[in-house]
PDB file of C-alpha atoms in Angstrom:
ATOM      1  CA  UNK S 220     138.432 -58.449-114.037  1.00 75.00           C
ATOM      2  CA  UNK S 221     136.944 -55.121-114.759  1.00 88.00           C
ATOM      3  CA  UNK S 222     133.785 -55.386-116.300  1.00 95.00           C
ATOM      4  CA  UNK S 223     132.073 -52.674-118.570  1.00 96.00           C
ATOM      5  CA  UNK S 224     129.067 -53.476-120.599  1.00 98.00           C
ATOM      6  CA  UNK S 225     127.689 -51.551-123.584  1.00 97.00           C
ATOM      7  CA  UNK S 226     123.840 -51.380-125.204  1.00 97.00           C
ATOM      8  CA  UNK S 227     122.443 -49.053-127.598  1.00 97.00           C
ATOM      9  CA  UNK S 228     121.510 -46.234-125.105  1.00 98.00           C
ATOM     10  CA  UNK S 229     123.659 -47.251-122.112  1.00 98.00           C
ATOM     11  CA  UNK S 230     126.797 -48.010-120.184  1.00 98.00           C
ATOM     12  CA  UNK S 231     127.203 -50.427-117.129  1.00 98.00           C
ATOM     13  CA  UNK S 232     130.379 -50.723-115.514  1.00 98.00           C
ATOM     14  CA  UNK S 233     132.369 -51.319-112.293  1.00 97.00           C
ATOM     15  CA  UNK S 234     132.287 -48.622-110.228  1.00 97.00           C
ATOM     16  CA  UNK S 235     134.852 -46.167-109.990  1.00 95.00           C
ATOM     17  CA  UNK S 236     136.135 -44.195-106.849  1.00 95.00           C
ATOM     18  CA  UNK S 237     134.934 -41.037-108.627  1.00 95.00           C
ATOM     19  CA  UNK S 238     131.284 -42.624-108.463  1.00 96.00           C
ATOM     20  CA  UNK S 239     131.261 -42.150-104.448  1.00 94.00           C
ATOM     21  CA  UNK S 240     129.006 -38.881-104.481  1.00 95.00           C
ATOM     22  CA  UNK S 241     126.525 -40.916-107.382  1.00 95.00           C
ATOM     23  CA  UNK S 242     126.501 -43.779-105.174  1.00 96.00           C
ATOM     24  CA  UNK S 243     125.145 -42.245-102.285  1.00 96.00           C
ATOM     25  CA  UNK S 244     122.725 -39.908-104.433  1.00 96.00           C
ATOM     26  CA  UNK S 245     121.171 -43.202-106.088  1.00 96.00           C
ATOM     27  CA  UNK S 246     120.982 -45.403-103.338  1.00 96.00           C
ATOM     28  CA  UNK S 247     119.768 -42.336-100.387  1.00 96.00           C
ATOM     29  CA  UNK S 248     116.635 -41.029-102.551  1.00 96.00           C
ATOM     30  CA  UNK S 249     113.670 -42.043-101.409  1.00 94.00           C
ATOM     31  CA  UNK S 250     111.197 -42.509-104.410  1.00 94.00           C
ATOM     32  CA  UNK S 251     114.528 -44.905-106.259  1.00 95.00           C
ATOM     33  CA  UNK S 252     114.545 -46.907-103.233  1.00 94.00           C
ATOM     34  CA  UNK S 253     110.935 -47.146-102.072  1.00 94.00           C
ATOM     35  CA  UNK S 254     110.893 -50.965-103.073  1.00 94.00           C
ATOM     36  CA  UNK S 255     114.323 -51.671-101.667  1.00 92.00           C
ATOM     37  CA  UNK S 256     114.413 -50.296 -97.932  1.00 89.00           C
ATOM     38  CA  UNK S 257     116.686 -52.767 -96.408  1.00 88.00           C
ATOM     39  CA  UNK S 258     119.584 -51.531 -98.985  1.00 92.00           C
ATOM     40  CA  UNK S 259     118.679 -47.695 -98.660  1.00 92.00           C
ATOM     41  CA  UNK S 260     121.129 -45.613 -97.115  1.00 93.00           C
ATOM     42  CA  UNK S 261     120.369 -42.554 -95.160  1.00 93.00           C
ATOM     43  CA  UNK S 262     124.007 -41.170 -94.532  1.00 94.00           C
ATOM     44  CA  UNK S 263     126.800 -40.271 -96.335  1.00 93.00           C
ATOM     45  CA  UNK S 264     129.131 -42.317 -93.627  1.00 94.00           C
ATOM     46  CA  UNK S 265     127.183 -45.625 -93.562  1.00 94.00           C
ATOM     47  CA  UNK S 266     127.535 -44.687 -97.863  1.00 94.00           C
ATOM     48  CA  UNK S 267     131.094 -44.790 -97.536  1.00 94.00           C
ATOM     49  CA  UNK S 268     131.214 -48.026 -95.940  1.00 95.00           C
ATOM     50  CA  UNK S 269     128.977 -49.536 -98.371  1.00 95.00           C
ATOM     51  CA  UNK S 270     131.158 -47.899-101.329  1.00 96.00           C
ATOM     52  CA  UNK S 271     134.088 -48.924 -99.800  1.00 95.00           C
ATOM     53  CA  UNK S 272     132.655 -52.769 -99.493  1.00 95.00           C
ATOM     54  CA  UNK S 273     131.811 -52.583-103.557  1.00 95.00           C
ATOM     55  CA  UNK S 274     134.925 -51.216-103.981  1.00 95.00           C
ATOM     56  CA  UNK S 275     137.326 -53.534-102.536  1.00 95.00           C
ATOM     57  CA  UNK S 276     135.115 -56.784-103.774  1.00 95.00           C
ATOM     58  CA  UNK S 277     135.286 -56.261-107.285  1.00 94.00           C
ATOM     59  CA  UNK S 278     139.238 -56.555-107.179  1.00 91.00           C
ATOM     60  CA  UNK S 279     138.558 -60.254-105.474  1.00 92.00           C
ATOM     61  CA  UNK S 280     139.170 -63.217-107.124  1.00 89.00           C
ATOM     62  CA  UNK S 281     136.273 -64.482-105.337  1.00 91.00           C
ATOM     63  CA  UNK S 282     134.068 -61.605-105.972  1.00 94.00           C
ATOM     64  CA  UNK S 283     130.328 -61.525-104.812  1.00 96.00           C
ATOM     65  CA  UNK S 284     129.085 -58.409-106.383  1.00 95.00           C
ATOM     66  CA  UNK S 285     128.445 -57.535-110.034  1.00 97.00           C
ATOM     67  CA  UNK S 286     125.805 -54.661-109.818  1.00 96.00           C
ATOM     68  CA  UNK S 287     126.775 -51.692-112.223  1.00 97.00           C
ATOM     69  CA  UNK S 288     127.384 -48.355-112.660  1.00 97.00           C
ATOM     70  CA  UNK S 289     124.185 -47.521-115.161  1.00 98.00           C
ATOM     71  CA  UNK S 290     124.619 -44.611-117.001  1.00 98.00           C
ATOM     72  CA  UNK S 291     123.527 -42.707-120.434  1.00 98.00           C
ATOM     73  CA  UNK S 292     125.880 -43.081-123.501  1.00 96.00           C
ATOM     74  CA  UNK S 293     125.318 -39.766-124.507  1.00 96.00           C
ATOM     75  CA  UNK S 294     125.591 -37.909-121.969  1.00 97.00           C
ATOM     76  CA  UNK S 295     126.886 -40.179-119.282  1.00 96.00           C
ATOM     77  CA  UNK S 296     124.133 -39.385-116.817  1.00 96.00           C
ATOM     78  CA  UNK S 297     123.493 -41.792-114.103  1.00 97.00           C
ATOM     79  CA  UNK S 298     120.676 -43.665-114.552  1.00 98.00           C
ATOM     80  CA  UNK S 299     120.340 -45.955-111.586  1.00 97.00           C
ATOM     81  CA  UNK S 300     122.233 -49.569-110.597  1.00 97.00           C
ATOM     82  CA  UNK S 301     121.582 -53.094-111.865  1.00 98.00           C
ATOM     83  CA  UNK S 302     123.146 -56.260-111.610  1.00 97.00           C
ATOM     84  CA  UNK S 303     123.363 -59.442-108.858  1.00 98.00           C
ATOM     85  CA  UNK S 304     125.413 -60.971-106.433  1.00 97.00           C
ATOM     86  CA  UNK S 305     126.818 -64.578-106.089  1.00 98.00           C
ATOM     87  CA  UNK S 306     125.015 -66.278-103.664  1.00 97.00           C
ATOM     88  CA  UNK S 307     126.665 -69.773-104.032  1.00 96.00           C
ATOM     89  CA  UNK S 308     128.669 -72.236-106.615  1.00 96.00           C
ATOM     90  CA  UNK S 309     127.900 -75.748-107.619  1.00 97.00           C
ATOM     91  CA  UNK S 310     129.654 -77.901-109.849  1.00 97.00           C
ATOM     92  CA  UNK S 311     127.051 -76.384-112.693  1.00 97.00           C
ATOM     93  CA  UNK S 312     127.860 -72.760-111.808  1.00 97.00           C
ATOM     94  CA  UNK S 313     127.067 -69.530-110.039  1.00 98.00           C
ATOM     95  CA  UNK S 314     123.423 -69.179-108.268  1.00 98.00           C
ATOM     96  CA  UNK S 315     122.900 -65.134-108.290  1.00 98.00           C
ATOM     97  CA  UNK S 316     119.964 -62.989-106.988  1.00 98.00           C
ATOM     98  CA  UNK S 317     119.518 -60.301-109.438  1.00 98.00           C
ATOM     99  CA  UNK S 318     118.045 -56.635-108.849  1.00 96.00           C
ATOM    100  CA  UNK S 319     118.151 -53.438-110.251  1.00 97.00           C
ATOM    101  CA  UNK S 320     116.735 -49.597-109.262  1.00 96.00           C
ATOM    102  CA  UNK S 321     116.688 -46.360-111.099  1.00 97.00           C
ATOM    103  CA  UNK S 322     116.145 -42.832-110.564  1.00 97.00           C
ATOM    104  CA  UNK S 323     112.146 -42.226-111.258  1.00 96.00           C
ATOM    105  CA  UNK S 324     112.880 -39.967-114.424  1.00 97.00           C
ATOM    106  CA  UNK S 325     113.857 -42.886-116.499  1.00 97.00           C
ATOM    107  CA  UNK S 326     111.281 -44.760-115.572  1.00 95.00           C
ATOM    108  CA  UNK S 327     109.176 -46.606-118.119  1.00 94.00           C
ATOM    109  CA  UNK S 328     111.669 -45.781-121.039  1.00 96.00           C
ATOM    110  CA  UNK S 329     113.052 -49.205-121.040  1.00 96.00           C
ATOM    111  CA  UNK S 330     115.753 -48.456-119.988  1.00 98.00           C
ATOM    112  CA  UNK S 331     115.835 -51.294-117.384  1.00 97.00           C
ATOM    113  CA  UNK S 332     114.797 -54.207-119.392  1.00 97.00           C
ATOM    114  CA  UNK S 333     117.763 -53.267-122.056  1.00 98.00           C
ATOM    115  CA  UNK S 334     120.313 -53.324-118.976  1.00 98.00           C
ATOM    116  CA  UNK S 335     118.740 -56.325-117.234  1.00 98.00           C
ATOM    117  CA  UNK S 336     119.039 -58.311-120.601  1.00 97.00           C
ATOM    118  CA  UNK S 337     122.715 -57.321-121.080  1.00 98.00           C
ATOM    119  CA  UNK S 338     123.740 -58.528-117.167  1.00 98.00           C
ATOM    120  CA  UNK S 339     121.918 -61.439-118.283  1.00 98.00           C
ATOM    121  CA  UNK S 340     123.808 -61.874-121.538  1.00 97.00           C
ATOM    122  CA  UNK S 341     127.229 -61.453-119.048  1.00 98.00           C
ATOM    123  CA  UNK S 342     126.376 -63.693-116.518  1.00 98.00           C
ATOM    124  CA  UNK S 343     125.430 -66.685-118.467  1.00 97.00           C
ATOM    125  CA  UNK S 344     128.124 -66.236-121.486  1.00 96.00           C
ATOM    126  CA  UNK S 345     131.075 -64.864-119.440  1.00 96.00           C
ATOM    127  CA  UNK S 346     130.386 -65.269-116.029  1.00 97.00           C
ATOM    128  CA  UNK S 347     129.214 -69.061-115.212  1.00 97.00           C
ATOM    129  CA  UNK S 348     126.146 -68.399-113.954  1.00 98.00           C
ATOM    130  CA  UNK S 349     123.447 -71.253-113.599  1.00 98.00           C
ATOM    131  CA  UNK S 350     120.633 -69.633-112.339  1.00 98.00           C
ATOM    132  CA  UNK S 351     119.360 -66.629-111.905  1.00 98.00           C
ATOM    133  CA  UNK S 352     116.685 -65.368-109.353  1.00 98.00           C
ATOM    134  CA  UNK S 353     114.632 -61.843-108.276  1.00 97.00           C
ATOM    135  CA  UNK S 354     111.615 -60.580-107.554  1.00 96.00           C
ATOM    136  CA  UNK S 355     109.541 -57.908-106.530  1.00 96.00           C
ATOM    137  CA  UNK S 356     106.207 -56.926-104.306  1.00 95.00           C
ATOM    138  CA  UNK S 357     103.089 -58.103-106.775  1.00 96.00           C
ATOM    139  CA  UNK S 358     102.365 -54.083-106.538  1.00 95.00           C
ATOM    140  CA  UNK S 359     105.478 -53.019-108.154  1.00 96.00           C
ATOM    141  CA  UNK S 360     103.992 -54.040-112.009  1.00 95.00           C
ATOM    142  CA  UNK S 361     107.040 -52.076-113.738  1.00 95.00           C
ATOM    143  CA  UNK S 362     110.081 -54.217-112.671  1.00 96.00           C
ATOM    144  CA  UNK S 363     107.538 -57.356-112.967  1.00 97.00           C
ATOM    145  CA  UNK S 364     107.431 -56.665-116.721  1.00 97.00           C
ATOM    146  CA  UNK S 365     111.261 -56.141-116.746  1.00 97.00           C
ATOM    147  CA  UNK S 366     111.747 -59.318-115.701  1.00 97.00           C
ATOM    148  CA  UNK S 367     108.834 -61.098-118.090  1.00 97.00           C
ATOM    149  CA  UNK S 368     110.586 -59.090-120.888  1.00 96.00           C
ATOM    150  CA  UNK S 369     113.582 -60.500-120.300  1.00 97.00           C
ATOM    151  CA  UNK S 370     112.467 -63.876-120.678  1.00 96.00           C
ATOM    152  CA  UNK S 371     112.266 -65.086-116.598  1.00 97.00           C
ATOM    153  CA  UNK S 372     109.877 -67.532-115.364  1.00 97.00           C
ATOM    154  CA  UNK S 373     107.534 -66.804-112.672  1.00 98.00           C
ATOM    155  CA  UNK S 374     108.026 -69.487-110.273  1.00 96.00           C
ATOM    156  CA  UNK S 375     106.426 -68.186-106.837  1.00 96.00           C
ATOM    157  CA  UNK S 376     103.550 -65.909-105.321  1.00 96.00           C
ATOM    158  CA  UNK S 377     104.617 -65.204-101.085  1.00 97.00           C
ATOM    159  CA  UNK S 378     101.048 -64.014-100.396  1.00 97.00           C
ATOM    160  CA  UNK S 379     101.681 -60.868 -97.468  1.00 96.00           C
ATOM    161  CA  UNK S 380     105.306 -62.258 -97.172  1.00 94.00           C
ATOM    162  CA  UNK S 381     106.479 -58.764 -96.211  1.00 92.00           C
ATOM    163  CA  UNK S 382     106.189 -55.758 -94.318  1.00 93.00           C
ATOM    164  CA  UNK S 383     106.216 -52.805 -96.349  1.00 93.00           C
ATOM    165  CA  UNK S 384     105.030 -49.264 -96.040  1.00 92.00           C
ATOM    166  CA  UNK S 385     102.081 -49.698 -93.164  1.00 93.00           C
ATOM    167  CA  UNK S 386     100.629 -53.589 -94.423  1.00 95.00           C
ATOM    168  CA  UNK S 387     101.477 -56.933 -95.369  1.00 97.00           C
ATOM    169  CA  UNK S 388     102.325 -57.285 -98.657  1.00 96.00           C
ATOM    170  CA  UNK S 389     102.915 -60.106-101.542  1.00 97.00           C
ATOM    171  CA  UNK S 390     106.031 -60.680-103.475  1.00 97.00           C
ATOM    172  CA  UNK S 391     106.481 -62.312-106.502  1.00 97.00           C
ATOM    173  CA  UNK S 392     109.473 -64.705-107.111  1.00 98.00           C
ATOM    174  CA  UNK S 393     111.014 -65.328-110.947  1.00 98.00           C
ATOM    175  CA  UNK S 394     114.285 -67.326-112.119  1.00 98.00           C
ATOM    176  CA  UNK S 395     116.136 -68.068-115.467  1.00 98.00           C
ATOM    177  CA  UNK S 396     118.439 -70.739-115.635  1.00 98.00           C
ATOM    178  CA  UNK S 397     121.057 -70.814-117.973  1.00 97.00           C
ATOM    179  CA  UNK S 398     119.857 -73.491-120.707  1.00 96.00           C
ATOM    180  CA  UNK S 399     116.210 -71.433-120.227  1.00 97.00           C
ATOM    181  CA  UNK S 400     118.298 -68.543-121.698  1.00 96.00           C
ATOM    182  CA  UNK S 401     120.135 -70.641-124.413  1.00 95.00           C
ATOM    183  CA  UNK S 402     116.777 -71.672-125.214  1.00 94.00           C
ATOM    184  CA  UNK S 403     115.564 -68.008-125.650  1.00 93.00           C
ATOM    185  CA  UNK S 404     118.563 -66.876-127.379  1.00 90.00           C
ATOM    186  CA  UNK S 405     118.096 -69.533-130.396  1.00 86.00           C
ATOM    187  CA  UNK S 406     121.453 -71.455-128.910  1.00 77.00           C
ATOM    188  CA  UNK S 407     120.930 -75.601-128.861  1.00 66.00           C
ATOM    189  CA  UNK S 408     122.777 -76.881-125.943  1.00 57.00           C
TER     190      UNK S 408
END
């Protein structure tokens, strides 16, 4: 299943083989991946793996990985990546960890809370997802109000839970099951 997703301002889709050189560009620069160091990649060759990877599990029929392709309508410029990957099934349905990154100039646009709210509108209508979790260090207030925006429930404070940058930081833990969702969307279960 190919997936493509449309909103007012963008497109998310699988990624394509002619995305290798946007890939690497998105996930190598430093200031889009500050927040997400164990997923940066510094070299075009360990990119290629990690391309390759995406590549290859989103023909699966078991696939893991639905993170998107985020670009501009418009103009079709890359805007950064969002999306989650499977983590486990249960009789009730999927259990994803959700995350998303963008390149600094789109930054505070909303541009991330009107992509994050369409994967969430995929995963629980089309996709069988249960639950949803993500998070992010208690410094990092812009992807914090993403995920209030989009209707998540914080369920966790790690007090300095991780390493990051020089000192011991805290990281904030939210989720969204599936009837929480129906709930915000008006539908009775």
């Amino acid at each position: 299943m190919t997936v493509q997703l449309e909103t007012k301002r963008l497109i998310l889709r699988d990624y394509r083989e002619s995305d290798r050189a946007a890939y690497f560009k998105l996930k190598s620069d430093p200031e889009t991946m500050y927040y997400l160091q164990d997923i940066r990649l510094f070299s075009k060759e360990e990119a290629d793996m990690d391309f390759e990877h995406v590549l290859q599990d989103q023909n699966r029929t078991d696939r893991q990985f639905y993170f998107f392709h985020m670009e501009l309508r418009d103009s079709h410029e890359q805007v950064g990546s969002v999306g989650y990957t499977v983590v486990g099934n249960t009789p009730v349905g999927k259990i994803v960890g959700a995350g998303y990154f963008a390149f600094p100039q789109f930054w505070n646009h909303g541009y991330m809370t009107e992509a994050f709210r369409k994967v969430l509108e995929f995963a629980f209508l089309k996709n069988d997802v249960y639950r949803v979790t993500t998070g992010c260090l208690a410094e990092n207030a812009g992807s914090e109000k993403v995920m209030q925006k989009c209707g998540m429930i914080r369920e966790a404070e790690h007090v300095d839970w991780e390493w990051h940058d020089g000192k011991m930081k805290t990281r904030l833990e939210y989720r969204l099951l599936k009837r929480e969702w129906d709930l915000l969307q008006g539908i009775s279960g």
